[in-house]
C-alpha positions as a printed Julia matrix, in Angstrom:
408×3 Matrix{Float64}:
   0.0     0.0     0.0
   1.42    3.46   -0.91
   2.61    5.68    1.89
  -0.29    7.79    3.12
   1.63   11.05    2.74
   2.19   10.24   -0.93
  -1.57    9.89   -1.39
  -2.18   13.13    0.49
   0.38   15.06   -1.57
  -1.08   13.7    -4.8
  -4.61   14.79   -3.9
  -3.37   18.19   -2.66
  -1.64   18.69   -6.02
  -4.83   17.84   -7.91
  -6.83   20.31   -5.82
  -4.3    23.11   -6.3
  -4.07   22.55  -10.06
  -7.88   22.29  -10.35
  -7.59   18.79  -11.82
 -10.28   17.72   -9.37
 -13.24   20.09   -9.16
 -16.87   20.01   -8.14
 -18.49   19.06   -4.85
 -19.3    15.48   -5.91
 -15.81   14.49   -7.04
 -13.93   16.28   -4.26
 -16.24   14.9    -1.56
 -15.89   11.31   -2.72
 -12.11   11.47   -3.12
 -11.72   13.17    0.25
 -13.75   10.46    1.98
 -11.72    7.71    0.29
  -8.45    9.37    1.29
  -9.52    9.81    4.91
 -10.55    6.16    4.99
  -6.99    5.27    3.96
  -5.61    7.6     6.64
  -7.68    5.9     9.32
  -6.9     2.37    8.11
  -3.15    3.02    8.34
  -3.31    4.26   11.92
  -1.97    1.82   14.54
  -4.55   -0.62   15.89
  -3.97    0.74   19.38
  -4.89    4.3    18.33
  -7.71    5.74   20.39
 -10.29    8.31   19.4
  -8.0    11.26   20.11
  -5.26    9.87   17.85
  -7.7     9.26   14.98
  -9.09   12.78   15.34
  -5.63   14.34   15.23
  -4.67   12.28   12.16
  -7.81   13.29   10.27
  -7.45   16.93   11.32
  -3.83   17.05   10.16
  -4.68   15.73    6.7
  -7.89   17.75    6.51
  -6.08   21.03    7.1
  -3.76   20.31    4.17
  -6.67   19.48    1.86
  -8.72   22.53    2.84
  -5.75   24.86    2.35
  -5.04   23.41   -1.11
  -8.27   24.85   -2.57
 -10.5    26.7    -0.09
 -13.19   27.19   -2.74
 -13.96   23.46   -2.72
 -16.0    23.61    0.49
 -17.09   19.98    0.12
 -13.58   18.93    1.18
 -13.96   20.59    4.57
 -17.51   19.28    4.85
 -16.34   15.68    4.48
 -13.44   16.22    6.9
 -15.89   17.49    9.53
 -18.31   14.63    8.85
 -15.55   12.06    9.38
 -14.5    13.81   12.6
 -18.13   13.65   13.71
 -18.17    9.92   12.94
 -15.06    9.32   15.06
 -16.44   11.3    17.99
 -19.81    9.52   17.79
 -18.31    6.03   17.59
 -15.86    6.79   20.41
 -18.67    8.1    22.61
 -20.78    5.05   21.81
 -17.99    2.68   22.86
 -17.37    4.59   26.09
 -21.09    4.61   26.88
 -21.39    0.87   26.26
 -18.28    0.21   28.35
 -19.67    2.28   31.22
 -22.93    0.35   31.08
 -21.15   -2.99   30.98
 -18.82   -1.99   33.8
 -21.73   -0.88   35.96
 -23.62   -4.13   35.42
 -20.48   -6.16   36.14
 -19.79   -4.14   39.28
 -23.33   -4.6    40.54
 -23.18   -8.35   39.95
 -19.82   -8.65   41.7
 -20.95   -6.45   44.56
 -24.03   -8.57   45.14
 -21.93  -11.72   45.17
 -19.39  -10.23   47.59
 -22.13   -8.89   49.83
 -23.84  -12.27   49.88
 -20.6   -14.08   50.85
 -19.75  -11.57   53.59
 -23.29  -11.67   54.9
 -23.08  -15.43   55.25
 -19.69  -15.22   57.0
 -20.35  -12.24   59.29
 -23.92  -10.9    59.3
 -23.11   -8.2    61.88
 -20.7    -6.33   59.58
 -22.67   -6.77   56.35
 -24.58   -3.55   56.75
 -21.4    -1.54   57.26
 -19.52   -3.13   54.38
 -22.54   -2.83   52.13
 -22.24    0.96   52.08
 -19.32    0.78   49.64
 -21.22   -1.42   47.21
 -23.16   -0.59   44.05
 -21.52    2.79   43.52
 -21.62    3.88   39.86
 -18.28    3.79   38.03
 -16.5     7.03   37.31
 -16.26    8.01   33.61
 -12.77    9.47   33.9
 -11.59    6.21   35.44
 -12.77    4.36   32.34
 -10.93    6.79   30.04
  -7.74    6.44   32.04
  -8.06    2.65   31.94
  -7.63    2.5    35.71
  -9.26   -0.09   38.03
 -12.54    1.05   39.52
 -11.41    3.47   42.28
 -14.42    3.26   44.58
 -12.95    1.39   47.55
 -10.54   -1.36   48.31
 -13.41   -3.8    48.68
 -14.08   -3.56   44.88
 -10.54   -3.72   43.54
 -10.42   -7.46   43.63
 -13.92   -7.79   42.2
 -13.22   -5.67   39.08
  -9.69   -6.88   38.61
  -6.73   -4.55   38.86
  -4.29   -6.52   36.72
  -2.52   -4.13   34.32
  -2.18   -6.72   31.55
  -5.95   -7.23   31.52
  -6.45   -3.44   31.35
  -4.09   -3.15   28.4
  -5.81   -6.01   26.59
  -9.19   -4.38   27.15
  -7.9    -1.03   25.92
  -6.39   -2.65   22.82
  -9.64   -4.46   22.05
 -11.64   -1.25   22.44
  -9.23    0.67   20.17
  -9.45   -2.05   17.53
 -13.26   -1.96   17.66
 -13.27    1.84   17.41
 -11.11    1.76   14.3
 -13.25   -1.01   12.79
 -16.5     0.85   13.49
 -15.14    4.15   12.12
 -13.98    2.54    8.87
 -17.36    0.85    8.53
 -19.14    4.19    9.03
 -16.86    5.92    6.5
 -17.64    3.15    3.99
 -21.33    3.9     4.53
 -20.59    7.59    3.98
 -18.88    6.83    0.66
 -21.83    4.68   -0.37
 -24.16    7.57    0.48
 -22.06    9.9    -1.67
 -22.44    7.53   -4.62
 -26.21    7.17   -4.23
 -27.26   10.54   -2.76
 -29.01   11.52   -6.02
 -31.59    8.74   -5.58
 -33.46   10.08   -2.52
 -33.31   13.56   -4.05
 -34.86   12.34   -7.29
 -37.62   10.47   -5.44
 -39.03   13.78   -4.22
 -39.48   15.18   -7.74
 -42.93   13.69   -8.25
 -44.22   15.65   -5.23
 -43.02   18.99   -6.6
 -43.38   18.78  -10.38
 -46.87   18.54  -11.86
 -48.41   18.11  -15.3
 -47.97   20.86  -17.89
 -45.64   22.94  -15.74
 -42.65   24.9   -17.02
 -39.38   24.42  -15.14
 -36.38   26.74  -15.46
 -32.81   25.79  -14.6
 -29.32   27.13  -15.24
 -26.28   25.27  -16.56
 -25.91   21.61  -15.63
 -26.15   19.78  -12.33
 -26.21   16.01  -11.81
 -28.86   16.4    -9.13
 -31.05   18.56  -11.37
 -30.68   16.01  -14.17
 -31.73   13.09  -11.94
 -34.5    15.18  -10.38
 -36.08   16.01  -13.74
 -35.56   12.5   -15.11
 -37.35   11.01  -12.1
 -40.37   13.25  -12.7
 -40.45   12.18  -16.34
 -40.29    8.51  -15.36
 -43.37    9.07  -13.17
 -45.28   10.09  -16.3
 -45.13   13.8   -15.56
 -45.41   15.92  -18.7
 -43.61   19.26  -18.39
 -41.38   21.68  -20.29
 -37.85   22.68  -19.27
 -36.21   26.03  -20.04
 -32.43   25.83  -19.69
 -30.29   28.96  -19.41
 -27.1    27.97  -21.19
 -24.74   28.9   -18.36
 -22.07   30.92  -20.15
 -19.12   30.85  -20.46
 -18.88   27.05  -20.06
 -22.29   26.46  -21.63
 -23.05   23.41  -19.53
 -26.72   24.07  -20.24
 -26.16   22.72  -23.75
 -25.04   19.4   -22.27
 -28.06   19.21  -19.98
 -30.4    20.01  -22.88
 -29.03   17.07  -24.89
 -29.34   14.73  -21.91
 -32.95   15.72  -21.17
 -34.1    15.66  -24.79
 -32.61   12.16  -25.11
 -34.96   11.13  -22.3
 -37.97   12.52  -24.14
 -38.33   15.8   -22.22
 -39.46   18.99  -23.95
 -36.44   21.26  -23.68
 -35.73   24.84  -24.72
 -32.3    26.46  -24.46
 -32.23   30.2   -23.76
 -29.43   32.68  -23.25
 -28.65   33.75  -19.71
 -29.72   37.31  -20.5
 -33.2    36.05  -21.55
 -34.09   34.77  -18.07
 -36.08   37.88  -17.1
 -37.91   37.79  -20.42
 -38.98   34.13  -19.95
 -39.53   33.93  -16.19
 -43.19   35.0   -16.37
 -43.97   31.71  -18.14
 -42.19   29.6   -15.53
 -43.89   27.71  -12.68
 -40.76   26.72  -10.75
 -37.0    27.29  -10.81
 -34.75   24.32   -9.95
 -31.06   24.97   -9.32
 -28.06   22.84   -8.45
 -25.45   24.49   -6.21
 -21.8    24.3    -5.25
 -22.38   24.67   -1.5
 -25.09   25.5     1.03
 -23.99   27.82    3.8
 -25.08   27.63    7.44
 -27.43   30.61    7.07
 -29.34   28.98    4.2
 -27.6    30.96    1.46
 -26.0    29.1    -1.43
 -22.91   29.34   -3.58
 -23.99   28.44   -7.1
 -22.75   28.8   -10.7
 -22.43   32.36  -11.93
 -25.77   33.7   -13.11
 -27.74   31.97  -10.37
 -28.33   35.17   -8.4
 -29.82   36.78  -11.5
 -32.16   33.8   -11.9
 -33.1    33.95   -8.21
 -33.86   37.66   -8.38
 -36.03   37.14  -11.46
 -37.92   34.35   -9.69
 -38.44   36.53   -6.61
 -39.7    39.43   -8.74
 -42.33   37.23  -10.41
 -43.2    35.17   -7.27
 -41.83   31.96   -8.79
 -40.64   29.39   -6.2
 -36.92   28.61   -6.26
 -36.06   25.02   -5.32
 -32.43   24.11   -4.59
 -31.42   20.46   -4.95
 -28.34   19.62   -2.89
 -26.81   16.64   -1.09
 -25.85   16.57    2.57
 -22.13   16.73    1.7
 -22.78   20.19    0.2
 -24.07   21.53    3.53
 -21.31   23.74    4.94
 -21.09   24.6     8.63
 -19.59   28.01    7.85
 -21.32   31.33    7.3
 -20.62   33.43    4.19
 -19.12   36.22    6.33
 -16.5    33.89    7.83
 -13.03   35.02    6.7
 -12.1    31.4     5.91
 -14.81   31.19    3.24
 -13.9    31.93   -0.37
 -17.2    32.83   -1.99
 -15.74   33.01   -5.46
 -12.8    32.45   -7.73
 -11.84   33.89  -11.09
 -11.82   31.59  -14.09
  -9.51   31.72  -17.08
  -9.97   34.75  -19.38
  -9.65   32.39  -22.36
 -13.16   31.11  -21.6
 -14.45   34.56  -22.62
 -11.97   35.9   -25.14
  -9.41   34.32  -27.4
  -6.01   35.87  -26.82
  -5.1    35.78  -30.48
  -8.26   37.59  -31.54
  -7.85   40.4   -29.0
  -4.07   40.54  -28.61
  -3.88   44.06  -30.02
  -6.27   45.36  -27.38
  -4.31   43.63  -24.66
  -1.13   45.63  -25.31
  -0.07   47.83  -22.45
  -0.87   51.53  -22.86
   1.93   54.03  -23.38
   3.18   55.29  -20.05
   0.75   53.09  -18.16
   1.37   49.92  -16.16
  -2.13   48.51  -16.73
  -3.51   46.82  -19.88
  -6.13   48.51  -22.03
  -8.42   45.47  -21.87
  -9.24   43.48  -18.74
 -11.21   40.25  -18.54
 -13.01   39.2   -15.35
 -14.56   35.73  -15.29
 -16.16   34.91  -11.89
 -17.12   31.27  -11.45
 -19.77   31.5    -8.7
 -22.64   33.61   -7.41
 -23.87   33.94   -3.85
 -27.65   33.6    -3.48
 -28.97   34.83   -0.09
 -31.44   32.63    1.83
 -34.38   35.01    1.35
 -34.37   34.15   -2.37
 -34.6    30.38   -1.77
 -38.02   28.77   -1.27
 -37.09   25.16   -0.51
 -34.09   22.84   -0.2
 -34.49   19.28   -1.48
 -31.74   17.07   -0.03
 -31.09   13.37    0.34
 -32.19   13.82    3.97
 -35.54   15.39    3.03
 -37.0    18.76    2.05
 -36.42   21.77    4.31
 -36.93   25.51    4.5
 -33.79   27.7     4.48
 -34.31   28.53    8.17
 -33.89   24.83    9.08
 -30.51   24.38    7.42
 -28.59   25.36   10.54
 -30.35   22.65   12.55
 -29.75   20.11    9.78
 -26.05   20.94    9.81
 -25.97   20.33   13.57
 -27.06   16.73   12.91
 -24.0    16.01   10.75
 -21.21   17.99   12.4
 -19.86   18.14   15.95
 -19.68   21.56   17.64
 -15.95   21.03   18.28
 -15.32   20.88   14.53
 -17.47   23.8    13.34
 -14.6    26.3    13.6
 -11.94   25.5    10.99
  -8.32   25.48   12.06
  -5.69   26.88    9.75
  -2.61   24.75    9.2
   0.5    25.84   11.04
   2.81   27.99    8.96
């Protein structure tokens, strides 16, 4: 198996060079890498060691391309898994220790009562005390009184064996949970698509922008349920991913019309619902989506057209848009807008000036505030924007909500 740092460096390089982009791809690859990180940790590693290992790798991945918020989302989900599994093991161990202590105490009390009934009441006061949680963490014998030390066993070799077994089970349970997470990432479009039939009705007109895998599956599912509707697709310049979506939908027998991005306001009055795929969902219910999405959202708001956002749980970000760690946008290549050869004369530097005569700005994303979103459809269900913060709390631990920058 390759050294884990080699795998980390390779993925970091792909993120920095933008060879891996998009929330789906980055989330899946991040989860697979963190699974490898966990699997190569020593069997005796406890919860704290696994958390530190995941945090160390996660900080490198997040710093490589802060715009890919799905990377940090998966890191925090894996940390949540480790904390939950560790807590579950501790809770089960406490319960088992308490039951064992009660059984041993009853047996000891019974024997002493038979031998010396007069002192049974006095000795019984030390019995049946609940075990201390910190004693379990420290792997120490139950420190209640001397009368219980022999009952619970104070042999250090037995304590080490028990600790090793618990660490092995923790690692096994965490890897199993991460495998389930990866499976959810591969199938998250299915529960999203199942909700389409409840939202799309006969003879409606749906508007979308660009291309999203979740939007594609959402619309296909409605078509498979014998819904007859028309789809307007804003082409999504400058990458024109809307053209790809139009071909995919028309191949499935859907009525499809491609429009320019600038025609959205002209066509929105004929639309019954807007469906958008996004790059990330922020903790306040706002979304980071392909450029042009805010224009579509404003047009929908102006004409009282509901805006439905389809997004998977791994796109839910625990950060707020005002957090300094959040990069709401990045600038794409100017070549996507203008060919250098065609406009090279205009790009010459002006006489006596240090700036070019022609500048090209190509933002990749838009920020859509929560007040423009009507409903979120996720693989965990459908929710209003105001509920997103509570939904995020179900998938992330409070200790991991604040990102930590890697040491310089």
